[in-house]
Structure formats: C-alpha cells, structure tokens
mmCIF file of C-alpha atoms in Angstrom:
data_model
loop_
_atom_site.group_PDB
_atom_site.id
_atom_site.type_symbol
_atom_site.label_atom_id
_atom_site.label_comp_id
_atom_site.label_asym_id
_atom_site.label_seq_id
_atom_site.Cartn_x
_atom_site.Cartn_y
_atom_site.Cartn_z
ATOM 1 C CA UNK A 41 -4.467 -2.080 40.469
ATOM 2 C CA UNK A 42 -1.924 0.637 39.854
ATOM 3 C CA UNK A 43 -0.153 -1.535 37.724
ATOM 4 C CA UNK A 44 -3.477 -2.187 35.202
ATOM 5 C CA UNK A 45 -4.189 1.528 35.636
ATOM 6 C CA UNK A 46 -1.102 2.599 34.655
ATOM 7 C CA UNK A 47 -0.448 0.003 31.819
ATOM 8 C CA UNK A 48 -3.718 -0.409 30.458
ATOM 9 C CA UNK A 49 -5.331 2.595 31.170
ATOM 10 C CA UNK A 50 -3.531 5.320 30.014
ATOM 11 C CA UNK A 51 -2.530 3.779 26.910
ATOM 12 C CA UNK A 52 -6.563 3.387 26.321
ATOM 13 C CA UNK A 53 -6.899 6.910 27.324
ATOM 14 C CA UNK A 54 -4.368 8.229 25.019
ATOM 15 C CA UNK A 55 -5.994 6.149 22.239
ATOM 16 C CA UNK A 56 -9.264 7.677 22.981
ATOM 17 C CA UNK A 57 -8.203 10.945 22.992
ATOM 18 C CA UNK A 58 -5.898 11.109 19.995
ATOM 19 C CA UNK A 59 -7.941 8.637 17.434
ATOM 20 C CA UNK A 60 -10.848 7.774 18.666
ATOM 21 C CA UNK A 61 -12.264 11.272 19.281
ATOM 22 C CA UNK A 62 -10.567 12.764 16.261
ATOM 23 C CA UNK A 63 -12.538 10.150 14.109
ATOM 24 C CA UNK A 64 -15.856 11.460 15.821
ATOM 25 C CA UNK A 65 -15.124 15.020 15.410
ATOM 26 C CA UNK A 66 -14.546 13.790 11.256
ATOM 27 C CA UNK A 67 -17.918 12.524 11.215
ATOM 28 C CA UNK A 68 -19.687 15.280 12.734
ATOM 29 C CA UNK A 69 -18.091 17.562 10.810
ATOM 30 C CA UNK A 70 -18.875 15.761 7.720
ATOM 31 C CA UNK A 71 -22.302 16.435 8.577
ATOM 32 C CA UNK A 72 -22.118 19.941 7.972
ATOM 33 C CA UNK A 73 -21.233 22.925 5.798
ATOM 34 C CA UNK A 74 -18.182 23.907 7.652
ATOM 35 C CA UNK A 75 -15.639 26.085 5.356
ATOM 36 C CA UNK A 76 -12.655 25.535 7.623
ATOM 37 C CA UNK A 77 -11.946 29.059 8.513
ATOM 38 C CA UNK A 78 -14.883 29.952 10.219
ATOM 39 C CA UNK A 79 -16.222 28.982 13.583
ATOM 40 C CA UNK A 80 -19.971 28.753 12.018
ATOM 41 C CA UNK A 81 -21.262 26.042 10.741
ATOM 42 C CA UNK A 82 -24.322 24.414 9.841
ATOM 43 C CA UNK A 83 -25.485 20.753 10.062
ATOM 44 C CA UNK A 84 -26.657 19.719 6.894
ATOM 45 C CA UNK A 85 -27.039 15.899 7.984
ATOM 46 C CA UNK A 86 -26.067 13.079 5.036
ATOM 47 C CA UNK A 87 -26.330 15.380 1.651
ATOM 48 C CA UNK A 88 -22.545 15.508 1.431
ATOM 49 C CA UNK A 89 -22.474 11.911 1.668
ATOM 50 C CA UNK A 90 -25.280 11.894 -0.937
ATOM 51 C CA UNK A 91 -23.268 14.687 -2.973
ATOM 52 C CA UNK A 92 -20.490 12.357 -3.181
ATOM 53 C CA UNK A 93 -22.185 9.671 -4.699
ATOM 54 C CA UNK A 94 -23.232 12.246 -7.679
ATOM 55 C CA UNK A 95 -19.847 13.007 -7.982
ATOM 56 C CA UNK A 96 -18.530 12.117 -10.768
ATOM 57 C CA UNK A 97 -15.219 12.851 -10.352
ATOM 58 C CA UNK A 98 -14.885 11.254 -6.127
ATOM 59 C CA UNK A 99 -16.255 8.164 -7.803
ATOM 60 C CA UNK A 100 -13.634 8.011 -10.254
ATOM 61 C CA UNK A 101 -11.002 8.706 -7.446
ATOM 62 C CA UNK A 102 -12.809 5.528 -5.468
ATOM 63 C CA UNK A 103 -12.273 3.614 -8.018
ATOM 64 C CA UNK A 104 -8.704 4.194 -8.611
ATOM 65 C CA UNK A 105 -8.243 4.196 -4.808
ATOM 66 C CA UNK A 106 -9.820 0.743 -4.532
ATOM 67 C CA UNK A 107 -7.792 -0.469 -8.161
ATOM 68 C CA UNK A 108 -4.533 0.567 -6.495
ATOM 69 C CA UNK A 109 -5.510 -1.386 -3.154
ATOM 70 C CA UNK A 110 -6.482 -4.412 -5.135
ATOM 71 C CA UNK A 111 -3.423 -4.308 -7.310
ATOM 72 C CA UNK A 112 -0.226 -2.717 -5.039
ATOM 73 C CA UNK A 113 -0.567 -5.275 -2.247
ATOM 74 C CA UNK A 114 -0.728 -8.590 -4.607
ATOM 75 C CA UNK A 115 1.838 -7.425 -6.519
ATOM 76 C CA UNK A 116 3.929 -6.290 -3.822
ATOM 77 C CA UNK A 117 3.625 -9.410 -1.534
ATOM 78 C CA UNK A 118 3.874 -11.991 -4.655
ATOM 79 C CA UNK A 119 7.094 -10.344 -5.685
ATOM 80 C CA UNK A 120 8.510 -9.840 -2.326
ATOM 81 C CA UNK A 121 7.437 -13.707 -1.409
ATOM 82 C CA UNK A 122 9.397 -14.772 -4.536
ATOM 83 C CA UNK A 123 12.968 -12.921 -3.955
ATOM 84 C CA UNK A 124 12.536 -13.336 -0.151
ATOM 85 C CA UNK A 125 12.323 -17.328 -0.885
ATOM 86 C CA UNK A 126 15.079 -17.240 -3.832
ATOM 87 C CA UNK A 127 17.475 -14.975 -1.241
ATOM 88 C CA UNK A 128 17.105 -17.985 1.676
ATOM 89 C CA UNK A 129 16.529 -20.988 0.087
ATOM 90 C CA UNK A 130 17.226 -20.758 -3.749
ATOM 91 C CA UNK A 131 20.889 -21.352 -3.493
ATOM 92 C CA UNK A 132 22.791 -24.697 -4.429
ATOM 93 C CA UNK A 133 20.298 -27.899 -4.952
ATOM 94 C CA UNK A 134 23.193 -29.502 -3.500
ATOM 95 C CA UNK A 135 24.616 -29.984 0.302
ATOM 96 C CA UNK A 136 22.660 -27.939 2.997
ATOM 97 C CA UNK A 137 19.640 -25.902 2.174
ATOM 98 C CA UNK A 138 20.732 -21.942 1.911
ATOM 99 C CA UNK A 139 20.243 -18.908 0.184
ATOM 100 C CA UNK A 140 21.921 -17.314 -2.738
ATOM 101 C CA UNK A 141 25.076 -16.220 -2.533
ATOM 102 C CA UNK A 142 26.397 -13.114 -1.720
ATOM 103 C CA UNK A 143 22.483 -12.703 -0.376
ATOM 104 C CA UNK A 144 23.238 -9.807 2.472
ATOM 105 C CA UNK A 145 24.126 -8.135 -0.434
ATOM 106 C CA UNK A 146 20.730 -8.488 -2.425
ATOM 107 C CA UNK A 147 18.811 -7.809 0.527
ATOM 108 C CA UNK A 148 20.707 -4.113 1.393
ATOM 109 C CA UNK A 149 20.173 -3.033 -2.258
ATOM 110 C CA UNK A 150 16.767 -4.276 -2.278
ATOM 111 C CA UNK A 151 15.944 -2.586 0.892
ATOM 112 C CA UNK A 152 17.411 1.420 -0.532
ATOM 113 C CA UNK A 153 13.814 2.302 -2.221
ATOM 114 C CA UNK A 154 12.304 2.142 1.117
ATOM 115 C CA UNK A 155 14.502 4.366 2.928
ATOM 116 C CA UNK A 156 14.345 7.138 0.543
ATOM 117 C CA UNK A 157 11.188 9.017 1.194
ATOM 118 C CA UNK A 158 8.204 8.493 -0.820
ATOM 119 C CA UNK A 159 8.551 12.492 -2.158
ATOM 120 C CA UNK A 160 11.746 12.031 -3.469
ATOM 121 C CA UNK A 161 11.049 8.471 -5.036
ATOM 122 C CA UNK A 162 8.301 10.108 -6.585
ATOM 123 C CA UNK A 163 10.166 13.232 -8.185
ATOM 124 C CA UNK A 164 13.045 11.250 -9.193
ATOM 125 C CA UNK A 165 10.526 8.538 -11.290
ATOM 126 C CA UNK A 166 8.617 11.766 -12.540
ATOM 127 C CA UNK A 167 12.075 12.788 -14.042
ATOM 128 C CA UNK A 168 12.463 9.224 -15.277
ATOM 129 C CA UNK A 169 9.273 8.891 -16.969
ATOM 130 C CA UNK A 170 9.733 12.736 -18.669
ATOM 131 C CA UNK A 171 8.910 12.851 -22.398
ATOM 132 C CA UNK A 172 11.683 15.006 -23.458
ATOM 133 C CA UNK A 173 14.380 14.179 -21.024
ATOM 134 C CA UNK A 174 13.550 11.206 -18.980
ATOM 135 C CA UNK A 175 16.105 8.114 -18.940
ATOM 136 C CA UNK A 176 13.543 5.543 -19.699
ATOM 137 C CA UNK A 177 12.723 6.780 -23.058
ATOM 138 C CA UNK A 178 16.225 7.457 -24.016
ATOM 139 C CA UNK A 179 16.793 3.929 -23.304
ATOM 140 C CA UNK A 180 14.322 2.312 -25.004
ATOM 141 C CA UNK A 181 14.775 4.406 -28.462
ATOM 142 C CA UNK A 182 18.525 3.531 -28.106
ATOM 143 C CA UNK A 183 16.931 -0.162 -27.972
ATOM 144 C CA UNK A 184 15.262 0.399 -30.652
ATOM 145 C CA UNK A 185 11.711 1.359 -29.806
ATOM 146 C CA UNK A 186 11.133 4.367 -31.733
ATOM 147 C CA UNK A 187 7.547 4.373 -30.543
ATOM 148 C CA UNK A 188 9.321 5.383 -27.114
ATOM 149 C CA UNK A 189 10.362 8.871 -28.351
ATOM 150 C CA UNK A 190 8.855 11.664 -26.560
ATOM 151 C CA UNK A 191 6.318 9.357 -24.969
ATOM 152 C CA UNK A 192 4.412 10.442 -22.282
ATOM 153 C CA UNK A 193 4.385 7.987 -19.862
ATOM 154 C CA UNK A 194 2.144 9.759 -16.999
ATOM 155 C CA UNK A 195 0.371 11.775 -19.892
ATOM 156 C CA UNK A 196 -1.594 9.066 -21.093
ATOM 157 C CA UNK A 197 -4.490 7.524 -19.505
ATOM 158 C CA UNK A 198 -3.892 4.317 -20.654
ATOM 159 C CA UNK A 199 0.006 4.335 -19.317
ATOM 160 C CA UNK A 200 -0.225 6.378 -16.114
ATOM 161 C CA UNK A 201 -1.721 4.257 -13.711
ATOM 162 C CA UNK A 202 0.176 1.033 -14.418
ATOM 163 C CA UNK A 203 3.439 3.686 -14.546
ATOM 164 C CA UNK A 204 2.651 4.548 -10.735
ATOM 165 C CA UNK A 205 1.752 1.502 -9.876
ATOM 166 C CA UNK A 206 5.273 0.185 -11.022
ATOM 167 C CA UNK A 207 7.120 3.060 -8.587
ATOM 168 C CA UNK A 208 4.515 2.149 -5.711
ATOM 169 C CA UNK A 209 4.952 -1.390 -5.799
ATOM 170 C CA UNK A 210 9.103 -0.494 -6.508
ATOM 171 C CA UNK A 211 9.014 1.415 -3.168
ATOM 172 C CA UNK A 212 7.495 -1.290 -1.353
ATOM 173 C CA UNK A 213 8.574 -4.446 -2.374
ATOM 174 C CA UNK A 214 12.354 -4.241 -0.632
ATOM 175 C CA UNK A 215 10.792 -3.820 2.657
ATOM 176 C CA UNK A 216 8.593 -6.679 2.722
ATOM 177 C CA UNK A 217 11.104 -8.625 1.209
ATOM 178 C CA UNK A 218 13.514 -8.181 4.565
ATOM 179 C CA UNK A 219 10.662 -9.179 6.568
ATOM 180 C CA UNK A 220 9.179 -12.250 4.783
ATOM 181 C CA UNK A 221 13.285 -13.441 4.894
ATOM 182 C CA UNK A 222 12.990 -12.803 8.781
ATOM 183 C CA UNK A 223 10.080 -15.011 8.999
ATOM 184 C CA UNK A 224 11.295 -17.695 6.555
ATOM 185 C CA UNK A 225 14.530 -18.053 8.941
ATOM 186 C CA UNK A 226 12.292 -18.552 11.828
ATOM 187 C CA UNK A 227 11.006 -21.679 9.715
ATOM 188 C CA UNK A 228 13.293 -25.004 11.280
ATOM 189 C CA UNK A 229 15.851 -25.586 8.148
ATOM 190 C CA UNK A 230 15.176 -29.215 8.770
ATOM 191 C CA UNK A 231 11.300 -28.679 6.912
ATOM 192 C CA UNK A 232 13.339 -27.405 4.099
ATOM 193 C CA UNK A 233 15.744 -30.509 4.537
ATOM 194 C CA UNK A 234 12.574 -33.285 4.025
ATOM 195 C CA UNK A 235 11.119 -31.331 1.288
ATOM 196 C CA UNK A 236 14.346 -31.341 -0.883
ATOM 197 C CA UNK A 237 14.578 -35.066 0.008
ATOM 198 C CA UNK A 238 11.022 -35.699 -1.012
ATOM 199 C CA UNK A 239 11.746 -34.317 -4.481
ATOM 200 C CA UNK A 240 9.876 -30.671 -3.942
ATOM 201 C CA UNK A 241 10.885 -28.392 -6.268
ATOM 202 C CA UNK A 242 11.440 -24.749 -5.323
ATOM 203 C CA UNK A 243 7.424 -23.595 -6.140
ATOM 204 C CA UNK A 244 5.925 -26.413 -4.376
ATOM 205 C CA UNK A 245 8.309 -25.634 -1.343
ATOM 206 C CA UNK A 246 7.538 -21.939 -1.617
ATOM 207 C CA UNK A 247 3.878 -22.471 -1.823
ATOM 208 C CA UNK A 248 3.514 -25.693 0.481
ATOM 209 C CA UNK A 249 6.192 -24.695 3.014
ATOM 210 C CA UNK A 250 6.684 -20.959 2.839
ATOM 211 C CA UNK A 251 3.630 -19.480 2.657
ATOM 212 C CA UNK A 252 1.536 -21.419 5.147
ATOM 213 C CA UNK A 253 4.347 -21.215 7.873
ATOM 214 C CA UNK A 254 4.503 -16.978 7.369
ATOM 215 C CA UNK A 255 0.660 -16.691 6.824
ATOM 216 C CA UNK A 256 0.709 -14.078 9.821
ATOM 217 C CA UNK A 257 3.270 -12.316 8.278
ATOM 218 C CA UNK A 258 1.692 -12.127 4.990
ATOM 219 C CA UNK A 259 -1.564 -11.337 6.322
ATOM 220 C CA UNK A 260 0.187 -7.877 8.383
ATOM 221 C CA UNK A 261 2.250 -6.746 5.340
ATOM 222 C CA UNK A 262 -1.036 -6.883 3.324
ATOM 223 C CA UNK A 263 -2.422 -5.009 5.480
ATOM 224 C CA UNK A 264 0.246 -2.377 5.889
ATOM 225 C CA UNK A 265 0.610 -2.068 1.929
ATOM 226 C CA UNK A 266 -3.104 -2.080 1.289
ATOM 227 C CA UNK A 267 -3.490 0.595 3.578
ATOM 228 C CA UNK A 268 -0.925 2.940 1.842
ATOM 229 C CA UNK A 269 -1.734 1.982 -1.297
ATOM 230 C CA UNK A 270 -5.432 3.394 -0.806
ATOM 231 C CA UNK A 271 -3.717 6.460 0.402
ATOM 232 C CA UNK A 272 -1.140 6.854 -2.141
ATOM 233 C CA UNK A 273 -1.131 10.660 -1.476
ATOM 234 C CA UNK A 274 2.446 11.344 -1.797
ATOM 235 C CA UNK A 275 3.015 9.238 -4.796
ATOM 236 C CA UNK A 276 0.021 10.454 -6.839
ATOM 237 C CA UNK A 277 1.057 14.393 -5.666
ATOM 238 C CA UNK A 278 4.957 14.238 -7.162
ATOM 239 C CA UNK A 279 4.137 11.900 -10.465
ATOM 240 C CA UNK A 280 0.566 13.488 -11.318
ATOM 241 C CA UNK A 281 -0.056 16.097 -8.953
ATOM 242 C CA UNK A 282 -3.757 17.240 -11.385
ATOM 243 C CA UNK A 283 -5.125 13.458 -10.987
ATOM 244 C CA UNK A 284 -3.501 12.588 -14.560
ATOM 245 C CA UNK A 285 -5.088 12.579 -17.779
ATOM 246 C CA UNK A 286 -8.986 12.246 -17.258
ATOM 247 C CA UNK A 287 -8.011 11.750 -13.858
ATOM 248 C CA UNK A 288 -6.860 8.406 -14.515
ATOM 249 C CA UNK A 289 -4.682 8.160 -11.114
ATOM 250 C CA UNK A 290 -6.605 10.668 -9.077
ATOM 251 C CA UNK A 291 -7.416 8.944 -5.805
ATOM 252 C CA UNK A 292 -9.638 9.800 -2.781
ATOM 253 C CA UNK A 293 -7.014 11.428 -0.515
ATOM 254 C CA UNK A 294 -5.686 14.123 -3.911
ATOM 255 C CA UNK A 295 -9.618 14.843 -4.288
ATOM 256 C CA UNK A 296 -9.920 15.407 -0.839
ATOM 257 C CA UNK A 297 -6.881 17.904 -0.210
ATOM 258 C CA UNK A 298 -8.059 19.468 -3.294
ATOM 259 C CA UNK A 299 -11.579 20.255 -2.086
ATOM 260 C CA UNK A 300 -10.458 20.950 1.431
ATOM 261 C CA UNK A 301 -7.402 23.705 0.708
ATOM 262 C CA UNK A 302 -8.383 24.525 -2.865
ATOM 263 C CA UNK A 303 -12.257 24.772 -2.756
ATOM 264 C CA UNK A 304 -12.593 25.483 0.914
ATOM 265 C CA UNK A 305 -15.151 23.050 1.220
ATOM 266 C CA UNK A 306 -14.142 21.410 4.651
ATOM 267 C CA UNK A 307 -17.608 19.331 5.925
ATOM 268 C CA UNK A 308 -17.273 18.019 1.873
ATOM 269 C CA UNK A 309 -14.087 16.865 1.810
ATOM 270 C CA UNK A 310 -14.497 15.696 5.916
ATOM 271 C CA UNK A 311 -16.829 13.271 4.294
ATOM 272 C CA UNK A 312 -14.623 12.105 1.906
ATOM 273 C CA UNK A 313 -12.103 11.114 4.597
ATOM 274 C CA UNK A 314 -14.700 9.367 6.170
ATOM 275 C CA UNK A 315 -15.534 7.545 2.914
ATOM 276 C CA UNK A 316 -11.388 6.528 2.889
ATOM 277 C CA UNK A 317 -11.344 5.398 6.349
ATOM 278 C CA UNK A 318 -14.790 3.343 5.549
ATOM 279 C CA UNK A 319 -12.756 1.660 2.472
ATOM 280 C CA UNK A 320 -9.521 1.075 4.409
ATOM 281 C CA UNK A 321 -11.593 -0.695 7.288
ATOM 282 C CA UNK A 322 -13.486 -2.707 4.848
ATOM 283 C CA UNK A 323 -10.209 -3.613 3.018
ATOM 284 C CA UNK A 324 -8.796 -4.831 6.367
ATOM 285 C CA UNK A 325 -12.113 -6.625 7.361
ATOM 286 C CA UNK A 326 -11.464 -8.683 4.287
ATOM 287 C CA UNK A 327 -8.137 -9.725 4.518
ATOM 288 C CA UNK A 328 -8.948 -10.980 8.096
ATOM 289 C CA UNK A 329 -11.953 -12.663 6.643
ATOM 290 C CA UNK A 330 -10.169 -14.186 3.816
ATOM 291 C CA UNK A 331 -6.925 -15.453 5.847
ATOM 292 C CA UNK A 332 -9.381 -17.049 8.232
ATOM 293 C CA UNK A 333 -11.350 -18.785 5.829
ATOM 294 C CA UNK A 334 -8.197 -20.068 4.044
ATOM 295 C CA UNK A 335 -7.220 -21.612 6.882
ATOM 296 C CA UNK A 336 -5.191 -19.078 9.058
ATOM 297 C CA UNK A 337 -7.488 -19.672 12.061
ATOM 298 C CA UNK A 338 -6.972 -23.355 12.185
ATOM 299 C CA UNK A 339 -3.383 -22.429 11.845
ATOM 300 C CA UNK A 340 -3.710 -19.988 14.951
ATOM 301 C CA UNK A 341 -5.670 -22.780 17.230
ATOM 302 C CA UNK A 342 -3.062 -25.515 16.771
ATOM 303 C CA UNK A 343 -0.953 -23.517 18.033
#
C-alpha cells in the first residue's frame, strides 16, 4: 500500500497542484475583469468570452493559429517521414536493405536546427529575410530573379505566413526525422527484404510498411508538433513581433501577451489562454480519433 501511495499518490498530487489547479484558477480569472496588478477583481461571468468572439483581431489570431496547427504538423511529418525512409531504406537497390551512405552525417546535420533555441532561429531567419541586407534576396537577385530585390518577405501579407511556416518546419523536421529513424530501425529487416523481392517500390514500402508499423510514433509526433505550432509565440515574436502586415501572422499567444502586458487586461487575456487550451485539446482529440478510425485501435488490439 505504501508503494502505491508513494509512486502513484505523490505524482498525482503534484499533477493536481501544478497542472490542474492553475488551469482551474485561469478559468476563474477569465470570468473576471482582473487588471493583473491589483488584488481586487470583479466577477463578470462570460462577458470576456462574448467579447472574444466579437473581437476581429482575436478571431484573426485564432484563424492564423489554426492554419499553423493544420499546415505545420502535416508538412513536418511528411518531410520527416520521407527523409527518415530515404536515410534508412533508400540506399542501393541491390544487396541487403540499407540506408544511404554516410547516413549518420545526414542525421547530425538535420538535427542541428532543433538544438538551436527557437528565439535564435527566429532572429537568424529575420536577418535572412531582411529586404535590404538579407542573404535570401541577395542570392535570388544573383540568380536572375530581379523581382526579389528589396522584397519584404515578412512585410507582405501574401508571403509573411508562408515564410514563417517554412522557418518553423525547418526547425522541427530534423528532430522528427531522427525520431522516425529510430522507429524504422526497430522494424524487422526481413519485412523490407520481402517487400523488395515482391517488387515493391520505395514509395510503396514507405506507405504500406513504414507508416503502419510506426503509427504510434507518428501520432505522438503529430500531437507535439501541432501543440508547438498552435503556440509558436517565440518564432512569431522574433520574425514579426507586431503580428505582421494586416495581422497576417498574429497568433493567439501573441494577442494574449499584448492584451495582458501592454493593455493590462489580464482577465480578458486569460480568457484567450483558456481558448488556446481548448483549441489545443480539440486538436489532440482529433488526432487520436483519426488514428483510431484509420486503424490505430485495431493495430493496438492485435498486439
């Protein structure tokens, strides 16, 4: 009994105190007009939530966050899977199934961006995208793309979000490639040998063998990438601290931060935080449901 009390009870208490309790407090604060720097607050019910859905800026930020939550995980996972498959089973078409030569080098190089702090990545890419002195415009202009001269990638509402998504995906894809490589290395090599003997192409091998057998890894990665994309405060703060042209890159966490620490509306900002948490939970639930519907539950049951 004491064993269960220590190893189950203590973690449960810690979870309740440091996770559940703050979330409950946040819900309460979101129902008040708390200014953040005073001990007094008035209970106003759901007025903050009603105001949220009448706030065009917040609705734009929610839309942008949802776009990131849909695009970034999908692109990141597809690229990471493709690269992991090439590195592990994309080598010579004859002999034993193996990855590319010097695959360890590819893994180290691709993992490097994930080891760099997000704020540093954001600052670096902000300089790369700089209209006047950025290396991107310089290279494109040198290659003959005269329209790229002094082009503001982050200052144009048509390209600001796409440029930002590229940076986020670039920073994530290496880590998840390494994660998927570990999963693929756990698959019995004889399965790949059999597929090769049956004439399966590399694309067919990836779709019919790799994806089903590392489904749990993909689900976990998808949720983690999605949660990071729904927040993405650090990247946005470094690339477009003001939300971009016409708020084209403004996300919920940015709007929350500005509302709380610039406008001093902590109750209203907390309501934004609660909505961000709800969107995140809905995203995770959808991923679990899709995985179950597409066969994840049956795969788990066969184990």
